[in-house]
Each structure stands twice: as C-alpha cells, then as structure tokens.
Tab-separated table of C-alpha atoms in Angstrom:
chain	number	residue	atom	x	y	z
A	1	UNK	CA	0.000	0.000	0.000
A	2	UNK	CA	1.068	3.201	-1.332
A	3	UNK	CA	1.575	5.968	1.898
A	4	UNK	CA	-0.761	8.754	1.685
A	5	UNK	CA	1.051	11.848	1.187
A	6	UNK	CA	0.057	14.637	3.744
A	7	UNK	CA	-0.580	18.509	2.957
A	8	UNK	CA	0.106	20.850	6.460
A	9	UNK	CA	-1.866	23.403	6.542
A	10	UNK	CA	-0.325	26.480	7.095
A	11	UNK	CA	-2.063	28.661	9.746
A	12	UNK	CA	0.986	30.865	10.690
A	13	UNK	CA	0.440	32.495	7.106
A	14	UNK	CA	-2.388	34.715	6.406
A	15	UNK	CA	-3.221	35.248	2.939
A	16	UNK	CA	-2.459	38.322	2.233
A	17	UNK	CA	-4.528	40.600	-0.100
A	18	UNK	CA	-1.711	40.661	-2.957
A	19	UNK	CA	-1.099	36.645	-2.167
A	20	UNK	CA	-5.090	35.996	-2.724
A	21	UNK	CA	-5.273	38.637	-6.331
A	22	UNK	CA	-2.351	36.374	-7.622
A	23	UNK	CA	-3.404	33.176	-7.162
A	24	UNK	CA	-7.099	34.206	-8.775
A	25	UNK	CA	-4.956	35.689	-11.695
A	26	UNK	CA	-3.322	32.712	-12.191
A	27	UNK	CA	-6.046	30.294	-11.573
A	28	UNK	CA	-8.148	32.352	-14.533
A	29	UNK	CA	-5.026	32.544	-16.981
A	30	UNK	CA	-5.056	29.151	-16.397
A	31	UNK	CA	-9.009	28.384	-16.634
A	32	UNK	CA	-8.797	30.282	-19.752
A	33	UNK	CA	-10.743	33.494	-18.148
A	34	UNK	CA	-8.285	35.606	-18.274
A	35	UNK	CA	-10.645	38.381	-20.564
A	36	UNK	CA	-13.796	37.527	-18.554
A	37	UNK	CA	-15.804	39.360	-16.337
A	38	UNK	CA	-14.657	37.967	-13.250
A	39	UNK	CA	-11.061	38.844	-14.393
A	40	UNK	CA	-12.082	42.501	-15.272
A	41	UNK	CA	-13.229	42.990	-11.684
A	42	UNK	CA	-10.410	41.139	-10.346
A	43	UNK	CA	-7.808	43.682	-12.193
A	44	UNK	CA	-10.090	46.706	-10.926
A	45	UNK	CA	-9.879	45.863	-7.837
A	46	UNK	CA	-6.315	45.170	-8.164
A	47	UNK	CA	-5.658	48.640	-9.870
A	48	UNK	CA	-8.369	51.287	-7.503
A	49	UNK	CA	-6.247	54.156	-6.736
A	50	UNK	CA	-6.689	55.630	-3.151
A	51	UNK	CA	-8.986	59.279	-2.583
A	52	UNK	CA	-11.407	60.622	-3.831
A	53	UNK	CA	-13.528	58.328	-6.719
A	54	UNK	CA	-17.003	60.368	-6.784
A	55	UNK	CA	-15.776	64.016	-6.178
A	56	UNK	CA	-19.374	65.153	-4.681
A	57	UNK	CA	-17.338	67.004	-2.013
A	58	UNK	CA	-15.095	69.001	-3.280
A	59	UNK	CA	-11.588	68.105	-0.682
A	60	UNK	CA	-9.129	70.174	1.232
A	61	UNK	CA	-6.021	69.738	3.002
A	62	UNK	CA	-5.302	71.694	6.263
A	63	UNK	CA	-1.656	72.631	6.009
A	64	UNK	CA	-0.975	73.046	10.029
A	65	UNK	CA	-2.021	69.578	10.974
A	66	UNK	CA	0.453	67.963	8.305
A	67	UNK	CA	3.347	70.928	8.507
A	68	UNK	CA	5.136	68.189	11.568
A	69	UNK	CA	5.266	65.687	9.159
A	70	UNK	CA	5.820	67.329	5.591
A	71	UNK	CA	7.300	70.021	3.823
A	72	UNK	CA	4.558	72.095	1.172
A	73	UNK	CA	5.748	70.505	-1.632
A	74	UNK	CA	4.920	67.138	-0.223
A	75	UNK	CA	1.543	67.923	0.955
A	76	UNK	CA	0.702	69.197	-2.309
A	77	UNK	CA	2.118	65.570	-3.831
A	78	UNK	CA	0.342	63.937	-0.993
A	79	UNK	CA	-2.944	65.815	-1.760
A	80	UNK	CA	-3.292	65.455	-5.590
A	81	UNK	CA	-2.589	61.828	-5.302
A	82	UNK	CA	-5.624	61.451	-3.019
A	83	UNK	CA	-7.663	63.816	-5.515
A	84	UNK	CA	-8.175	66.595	-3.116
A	85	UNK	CA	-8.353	70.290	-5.027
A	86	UNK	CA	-6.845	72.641	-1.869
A	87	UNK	CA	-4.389	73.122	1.051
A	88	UNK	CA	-5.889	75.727	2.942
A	89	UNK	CA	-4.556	78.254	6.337
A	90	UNK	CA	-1.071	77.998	4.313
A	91	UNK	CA	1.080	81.009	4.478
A	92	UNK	CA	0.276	83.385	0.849
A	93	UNK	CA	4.414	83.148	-0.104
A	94	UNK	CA	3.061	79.157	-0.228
A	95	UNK	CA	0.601	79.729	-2.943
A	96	UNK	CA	2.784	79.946	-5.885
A	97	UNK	CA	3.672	75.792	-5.329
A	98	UNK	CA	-0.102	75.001	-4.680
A	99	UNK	CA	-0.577	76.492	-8.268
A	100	UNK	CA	2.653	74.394	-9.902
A	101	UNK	CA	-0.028	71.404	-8.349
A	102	UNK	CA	-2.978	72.783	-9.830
A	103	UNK	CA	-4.428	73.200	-6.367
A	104	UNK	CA	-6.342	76.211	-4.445
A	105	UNK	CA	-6.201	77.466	-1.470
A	106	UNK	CA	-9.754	76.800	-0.123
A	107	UNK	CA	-9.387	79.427	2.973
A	108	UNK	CA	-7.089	81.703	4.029
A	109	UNK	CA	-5.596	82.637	7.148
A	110	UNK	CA	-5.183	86.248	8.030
A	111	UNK	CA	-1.691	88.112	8.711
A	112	UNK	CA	-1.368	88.923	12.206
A	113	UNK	CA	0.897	87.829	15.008
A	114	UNK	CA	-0.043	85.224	17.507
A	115	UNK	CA	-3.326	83.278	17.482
A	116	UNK	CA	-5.646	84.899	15.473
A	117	UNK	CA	-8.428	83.467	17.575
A	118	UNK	CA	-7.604	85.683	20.512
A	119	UNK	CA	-7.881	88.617	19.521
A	120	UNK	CA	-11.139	89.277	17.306
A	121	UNK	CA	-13.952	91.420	16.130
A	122	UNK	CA	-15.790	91.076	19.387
A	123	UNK	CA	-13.018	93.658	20.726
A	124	UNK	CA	-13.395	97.252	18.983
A	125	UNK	CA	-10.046	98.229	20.140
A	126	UNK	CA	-8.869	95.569	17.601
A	127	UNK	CA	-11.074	96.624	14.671
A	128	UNK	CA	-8.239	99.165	13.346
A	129	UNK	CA	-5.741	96.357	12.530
A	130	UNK	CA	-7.775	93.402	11.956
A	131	UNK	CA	-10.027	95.029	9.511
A	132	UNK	CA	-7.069	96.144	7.707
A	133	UNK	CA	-5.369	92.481	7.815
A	134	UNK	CA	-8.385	91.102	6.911
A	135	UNK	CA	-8.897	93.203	3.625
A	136	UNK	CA	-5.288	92.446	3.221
A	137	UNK	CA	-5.818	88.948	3.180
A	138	UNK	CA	-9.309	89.336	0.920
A	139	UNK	CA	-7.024	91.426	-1.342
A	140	UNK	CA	-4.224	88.280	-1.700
A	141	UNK	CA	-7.161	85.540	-2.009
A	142	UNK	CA	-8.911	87.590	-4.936
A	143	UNK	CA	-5.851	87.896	-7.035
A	144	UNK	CA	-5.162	83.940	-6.424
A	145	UNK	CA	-8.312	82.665	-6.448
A	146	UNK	CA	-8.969	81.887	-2.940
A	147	UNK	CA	-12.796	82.061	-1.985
A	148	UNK	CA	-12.532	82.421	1.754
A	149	UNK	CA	-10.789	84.119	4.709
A	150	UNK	CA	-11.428	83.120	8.116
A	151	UNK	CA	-12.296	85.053	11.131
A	152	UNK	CA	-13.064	84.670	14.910
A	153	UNK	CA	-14.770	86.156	17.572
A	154	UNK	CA	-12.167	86.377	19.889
A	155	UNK	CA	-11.748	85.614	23.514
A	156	UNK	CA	-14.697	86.887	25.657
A	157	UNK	CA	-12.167	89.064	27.918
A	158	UNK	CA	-14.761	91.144	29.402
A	159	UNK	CA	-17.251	91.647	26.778
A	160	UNK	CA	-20.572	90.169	27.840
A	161	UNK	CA	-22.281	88.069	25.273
A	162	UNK	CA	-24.277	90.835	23.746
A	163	UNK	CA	-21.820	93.280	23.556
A	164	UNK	CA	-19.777	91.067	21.962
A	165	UNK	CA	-22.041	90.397	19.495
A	166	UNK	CA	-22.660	93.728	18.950
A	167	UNK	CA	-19.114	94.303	18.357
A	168	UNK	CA	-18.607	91.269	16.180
A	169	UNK	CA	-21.742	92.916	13.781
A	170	UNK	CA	-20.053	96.412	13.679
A	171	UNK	CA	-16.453	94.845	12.777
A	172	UNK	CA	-18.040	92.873	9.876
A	173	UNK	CA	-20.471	95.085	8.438
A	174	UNK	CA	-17.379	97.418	7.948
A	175	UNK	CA	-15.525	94.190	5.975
A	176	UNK	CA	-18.648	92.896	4.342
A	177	UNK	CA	-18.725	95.857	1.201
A	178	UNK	CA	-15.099	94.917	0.681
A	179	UNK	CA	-15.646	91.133	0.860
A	180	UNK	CA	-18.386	91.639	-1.900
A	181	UNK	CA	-16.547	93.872	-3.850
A	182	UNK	CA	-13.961	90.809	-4.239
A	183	UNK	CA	-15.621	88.527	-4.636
A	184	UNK	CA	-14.350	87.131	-1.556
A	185	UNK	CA	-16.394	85.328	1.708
A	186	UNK	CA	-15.437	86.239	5.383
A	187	UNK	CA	-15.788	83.164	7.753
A	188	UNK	CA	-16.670	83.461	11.482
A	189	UNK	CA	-15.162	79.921	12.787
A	190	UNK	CA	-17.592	78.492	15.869
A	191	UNK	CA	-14.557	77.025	18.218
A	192	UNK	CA	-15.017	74.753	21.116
A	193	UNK	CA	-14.449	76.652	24.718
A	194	UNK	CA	-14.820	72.943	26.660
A	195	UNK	CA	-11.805	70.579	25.740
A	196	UNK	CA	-8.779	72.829	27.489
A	197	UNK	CA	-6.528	69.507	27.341
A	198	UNK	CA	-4.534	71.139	24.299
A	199	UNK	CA	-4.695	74.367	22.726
A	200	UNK	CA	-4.979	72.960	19.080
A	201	UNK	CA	-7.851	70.679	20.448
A	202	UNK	CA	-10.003	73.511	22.288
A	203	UNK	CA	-9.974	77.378	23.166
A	204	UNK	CA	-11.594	78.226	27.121
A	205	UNK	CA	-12.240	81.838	26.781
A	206	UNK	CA	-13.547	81.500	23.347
A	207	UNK	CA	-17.025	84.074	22.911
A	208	UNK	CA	-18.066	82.417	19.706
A	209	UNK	CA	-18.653	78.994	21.272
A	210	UNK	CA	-22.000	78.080	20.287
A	211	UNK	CA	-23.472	77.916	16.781
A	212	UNK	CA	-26.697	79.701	17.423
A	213	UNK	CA	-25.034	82.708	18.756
A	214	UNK	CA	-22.889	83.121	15.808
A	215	UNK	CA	-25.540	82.571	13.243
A	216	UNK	CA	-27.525	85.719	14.819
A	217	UNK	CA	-24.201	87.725	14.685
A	218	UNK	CA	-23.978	86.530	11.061
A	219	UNK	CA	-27.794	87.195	10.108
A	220	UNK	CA	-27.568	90.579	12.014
A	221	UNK	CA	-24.911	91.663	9.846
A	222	UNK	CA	-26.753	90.132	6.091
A	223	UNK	CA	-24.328	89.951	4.042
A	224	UNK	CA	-23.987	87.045	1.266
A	225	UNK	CA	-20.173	87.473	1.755
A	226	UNK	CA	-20.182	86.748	5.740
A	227	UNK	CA	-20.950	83.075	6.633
A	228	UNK	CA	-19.976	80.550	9.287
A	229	UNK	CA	-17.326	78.084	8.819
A	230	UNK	CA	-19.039	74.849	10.148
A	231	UNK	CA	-16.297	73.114	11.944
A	232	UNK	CA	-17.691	69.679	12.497
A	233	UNK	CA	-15.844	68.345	15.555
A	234	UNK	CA	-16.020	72.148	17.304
A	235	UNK	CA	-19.848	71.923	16.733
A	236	UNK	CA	-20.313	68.216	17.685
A	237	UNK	CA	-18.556	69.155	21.128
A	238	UNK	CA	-20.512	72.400	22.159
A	239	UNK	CA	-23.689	71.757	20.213
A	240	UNK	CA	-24.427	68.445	18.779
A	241	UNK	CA	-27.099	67.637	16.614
A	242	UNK	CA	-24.603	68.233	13.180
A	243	UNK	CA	-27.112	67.003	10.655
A	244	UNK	CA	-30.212	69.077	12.035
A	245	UNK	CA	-27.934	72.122	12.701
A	246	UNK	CA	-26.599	71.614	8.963
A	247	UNK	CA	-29.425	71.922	7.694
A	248	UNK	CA	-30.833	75.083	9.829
A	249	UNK	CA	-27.500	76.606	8.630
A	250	UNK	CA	-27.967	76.192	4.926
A	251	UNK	CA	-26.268	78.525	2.734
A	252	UNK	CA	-25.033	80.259	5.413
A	253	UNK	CA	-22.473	77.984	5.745
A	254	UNK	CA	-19.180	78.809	3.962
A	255	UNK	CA	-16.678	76.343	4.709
A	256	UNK	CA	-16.641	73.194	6.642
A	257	UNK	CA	-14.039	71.171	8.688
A	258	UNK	CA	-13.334	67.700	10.118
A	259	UNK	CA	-12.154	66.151	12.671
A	260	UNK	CA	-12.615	63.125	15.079
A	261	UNK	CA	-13.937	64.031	18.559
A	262	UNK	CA	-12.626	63.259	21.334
A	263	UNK	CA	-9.038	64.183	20.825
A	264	UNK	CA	-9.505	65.685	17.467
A	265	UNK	CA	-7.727	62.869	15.400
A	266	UNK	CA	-8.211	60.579	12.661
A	267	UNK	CA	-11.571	60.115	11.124
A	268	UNK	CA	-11.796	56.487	12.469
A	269	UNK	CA	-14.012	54.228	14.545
A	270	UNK	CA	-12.201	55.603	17.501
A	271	UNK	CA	-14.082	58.221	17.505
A	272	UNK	CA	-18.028	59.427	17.236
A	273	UNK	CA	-18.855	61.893	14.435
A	274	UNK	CA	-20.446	59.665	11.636
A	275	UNK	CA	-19.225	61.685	8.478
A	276	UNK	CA	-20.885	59.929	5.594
A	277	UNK	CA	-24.421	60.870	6.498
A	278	UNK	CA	-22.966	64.625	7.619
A	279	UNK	CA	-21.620	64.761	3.986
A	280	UNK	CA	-24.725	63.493	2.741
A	281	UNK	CA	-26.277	66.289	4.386
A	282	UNK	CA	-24.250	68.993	3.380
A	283	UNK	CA	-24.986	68.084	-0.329
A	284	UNK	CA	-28.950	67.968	0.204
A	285	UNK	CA	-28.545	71.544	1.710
A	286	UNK	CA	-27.049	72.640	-1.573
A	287	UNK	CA	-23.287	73.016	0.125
A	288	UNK	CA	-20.582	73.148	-2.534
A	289	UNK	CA	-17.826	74.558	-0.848
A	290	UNK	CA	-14.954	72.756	0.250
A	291	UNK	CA	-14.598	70.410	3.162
A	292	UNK	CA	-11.258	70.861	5.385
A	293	UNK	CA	-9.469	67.904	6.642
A	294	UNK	CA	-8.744	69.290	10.177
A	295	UNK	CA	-7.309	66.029	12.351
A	296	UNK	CA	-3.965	65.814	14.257
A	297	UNK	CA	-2.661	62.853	12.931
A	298	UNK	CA	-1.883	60.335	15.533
A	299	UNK	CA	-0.274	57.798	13.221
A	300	UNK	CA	0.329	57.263	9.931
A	301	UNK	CA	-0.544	60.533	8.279
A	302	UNK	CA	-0.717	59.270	4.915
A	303	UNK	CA	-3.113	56.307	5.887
A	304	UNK	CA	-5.234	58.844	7.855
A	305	UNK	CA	-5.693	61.385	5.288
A	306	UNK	CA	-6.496	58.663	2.750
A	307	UNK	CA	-8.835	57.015	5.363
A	308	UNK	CA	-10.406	60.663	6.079
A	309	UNK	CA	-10.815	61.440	2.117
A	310	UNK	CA	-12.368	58.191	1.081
A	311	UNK	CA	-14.804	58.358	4.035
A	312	UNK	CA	-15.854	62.003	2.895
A	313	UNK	CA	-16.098	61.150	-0.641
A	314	UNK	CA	-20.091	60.227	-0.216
C-alpha cells in the first residue's frame, strides 16, 4: 500500500490581499478566463487608486495639521494623489507651489501675530488692525483665487455676550462691502471653549462657542459674503445635533471642517462623528464649498488622510 502523502496546513500564514489577487490571476489565466468578467473585476480591484472616486465634495487639506510631518511641496504631492483640489490656512508666499499642483487654497488665514483666535472682532479696540489684515488677506485671495478668509470672535475678555455680538456685527459690516466687492467670503469659525486639554484641540475663553449665537451675529450683519465656517468636531462638542444644525444653517455655511472628537484625530471608529451621512447632508442643503481635513494625525498621516478622504467622498 502506497503511503498517503500529507498537505500541512499552514495557519501561521495569512493570505495576504496581494497573495489571494495572484493566485485568482493565475487560476483564470489558467481556466482560460483571463478576458472575462470575473477577471475585469479582479484587475479593478487590483488597480483602484486611493482618494477621492465620486468628487461630490469638493476636498481640502489643512496645512498646520500635516506641517510636523511634511514640507509644502509634499503635501501638495500627498494631496493630488488622493484627488483633493486645496491646502488651505497655508502662508500666501506658499501659494505659488499650490498652483505648480494645480491646487487652491480653499481658505485663508489672516496676517497677524499670535493666534488669530484671541484677539477678534468682538473687541473694537482691535477693529483698526484686523479690519485692515483682513482686507489684506481678501485682497491676496482675490488675485489667487482663494474664496474664503477666516475670522473669529475672539476671547470673551470682558465683553458680555451681547456686547460682543454687537461688536462682532459692527467689525463685519465694515468688511462685508469689501468682501463683496472681491468677490471674496469672510468666515466666522464656531470654536469649542470645553476641551482645554490642548490648545490645538479647544480654546476656554472662546465668545463664539455656540453655533446659534454666531448665526444671529452673522444674520444681524446680512451679508452674502459673511458666513460661518461649520467646523464639524467644534460643533459636535458644544452643540451636537450636526445634521439638524446643517441643515438650519444652509447657505449660510461657507466652509466646513473635520475632525474626530474626542481628541480631534483621525476620522476612524475611535471616535463618534459619523461623516458619511454629515456629507450626505451637506450636499442635500445645496453646500458646494470645500470640506477641510482638520485632524492631528496620531499615526500614519498618509493612511489617515487617505482614510479621512475616502470616508468624505459620499
């Protein structure tokens, strides 16, 4: 009797992804399916190219959260690969490489020294030189291209509520004209005052802190070129409710950012904002700005971004 020859199996290999599309390959060359339908898929799936496939949501790249871990020029490489259009809050002596990428700048930053979230328009002591930074900045994003410039609020210091409000509506009613004249939108960020574990995560002292109170300092002032920049993980932690509050928003909303809350990283189930359906919802409320990839990377920043731009691309 002939002895049965044994096969191990071996269970300290995985098969990996690349193992499992070469052996089908080879089993359909060699079932003479090679230029079937089963092989087509097989090579699609092979060949999909990470990013952005649907392009609904039009993609940005926030330069700060990515400047620890590349230089411009590799953001912009890192960005058009994943089929996002932007890097945005870059520096303006920046823009020139964003162009040799055939990229925007989806929002820009405003020059002043320090956090520009400290001192704002809720302060009329400030109006002389932010007004005149901010027209600066409108001037610099009209002649590239760049639809937005961001503003703030500013710290509460001692400004009750309503006189800050009343302070934010005077600074940007003396913008607005300008802003319309170029052609250019002014956007009042809502930021979080309740995370003060890291000052890149949340802002204590923060007056704009609530979504409802800077849409009435945005409808007070009425002007189609002075919106809110929705920033999803800000609004998730102070307000909550992001699809509803989308919605009531509408087309005053003229930017939007991401992030995963807590801890502001990774779009990942680590966290609890469910993006698709947000996305979803930004679209049926007619939004086609861009969306802002805000997250502090936490590992792999080219996995994240990928994971972040895929999971946005509704």
């Amino acid at each position: 009797m002939k002895e049965k020859k044994s096969f191990p199996l071996q269970a300290n290999k995985p098969l990996s992804r690349r193992s499992l599309f070469k052996g089908v390959s080879a089993g359909l060359v060699a079932g003479g399916l090679a230029g079937s339908p089963v092989a087509s898929l097989a090579q699609k799936a092979k060949e999909k190219k990470p990013g952005v496939r649907k392009g609904r949501i039009n993609q940005s790249v926030v330069s700060w959260c990515f400047s620890e871990h590349w230089s411009v020029e590799e953001t912009c490489e890192h960005a058009t690969k994943l089929g996002c259009k932007s890097i945005e809050l870059i520096d303006s002596k920046h823009w020139p490489v964003l162009k040799k990428y055939g990229l925007t700048c989806a929002i820009s930053g405003i020059p002043v020294d320090g956090a520009p979230f400290i001192k704002g328009f809720n302060n009329p002591e400030y109006h002389g030189w932010l007004i005149e930074a901010t027209k600066q900045a409108i001037d610099e994003s009209a002649d590239f291209g760049c639809p937005n410039v961001i503003a703030f609020t500013g710290f509460s210091e001692n400004f009750s509520l309503e006189e800050g409000a009343k302070n934010c509506i005077a600074g940007f009613k003396k913008v607005a004209k300008y802003a319309e004249k170029k052609g250019v939108t002014v956007c009042l960020e809502m930021l979080n005052s309740r995370d003060g574990t890291d000052p890149n995560k949340g802002h204590p002292g923060y007056q704009g802190d609530h979504t409802d109170y800077c849409m009435d300092i945005l409808n007070a002032v009425g002007s189609p070129r002075v919106k809110l920049l929705f920033d999803i993980y800000h609004v998730q932690i102070m307000d909550g409710d992001v699809i509803r509050r989308v919605g009531e928003c509408g087309d005053m909303i003229g930017h939007v950012h991401t992030a995963g809350n807590p801890g502001r990283g990774e779009l990942d189930n680590k966290q609890e904002i469910n993006y698709p359906p947000i996305m979803r919802a930004l679209l049926k409320a007619g939004y086609n700005g861009f969306v802002g990839q805000e997250f502090i990377p936490t590992r792999d920043p080219v996995q994240g971004l990928t994971e972040a731009v895929e999971l946005c691309d509704v």
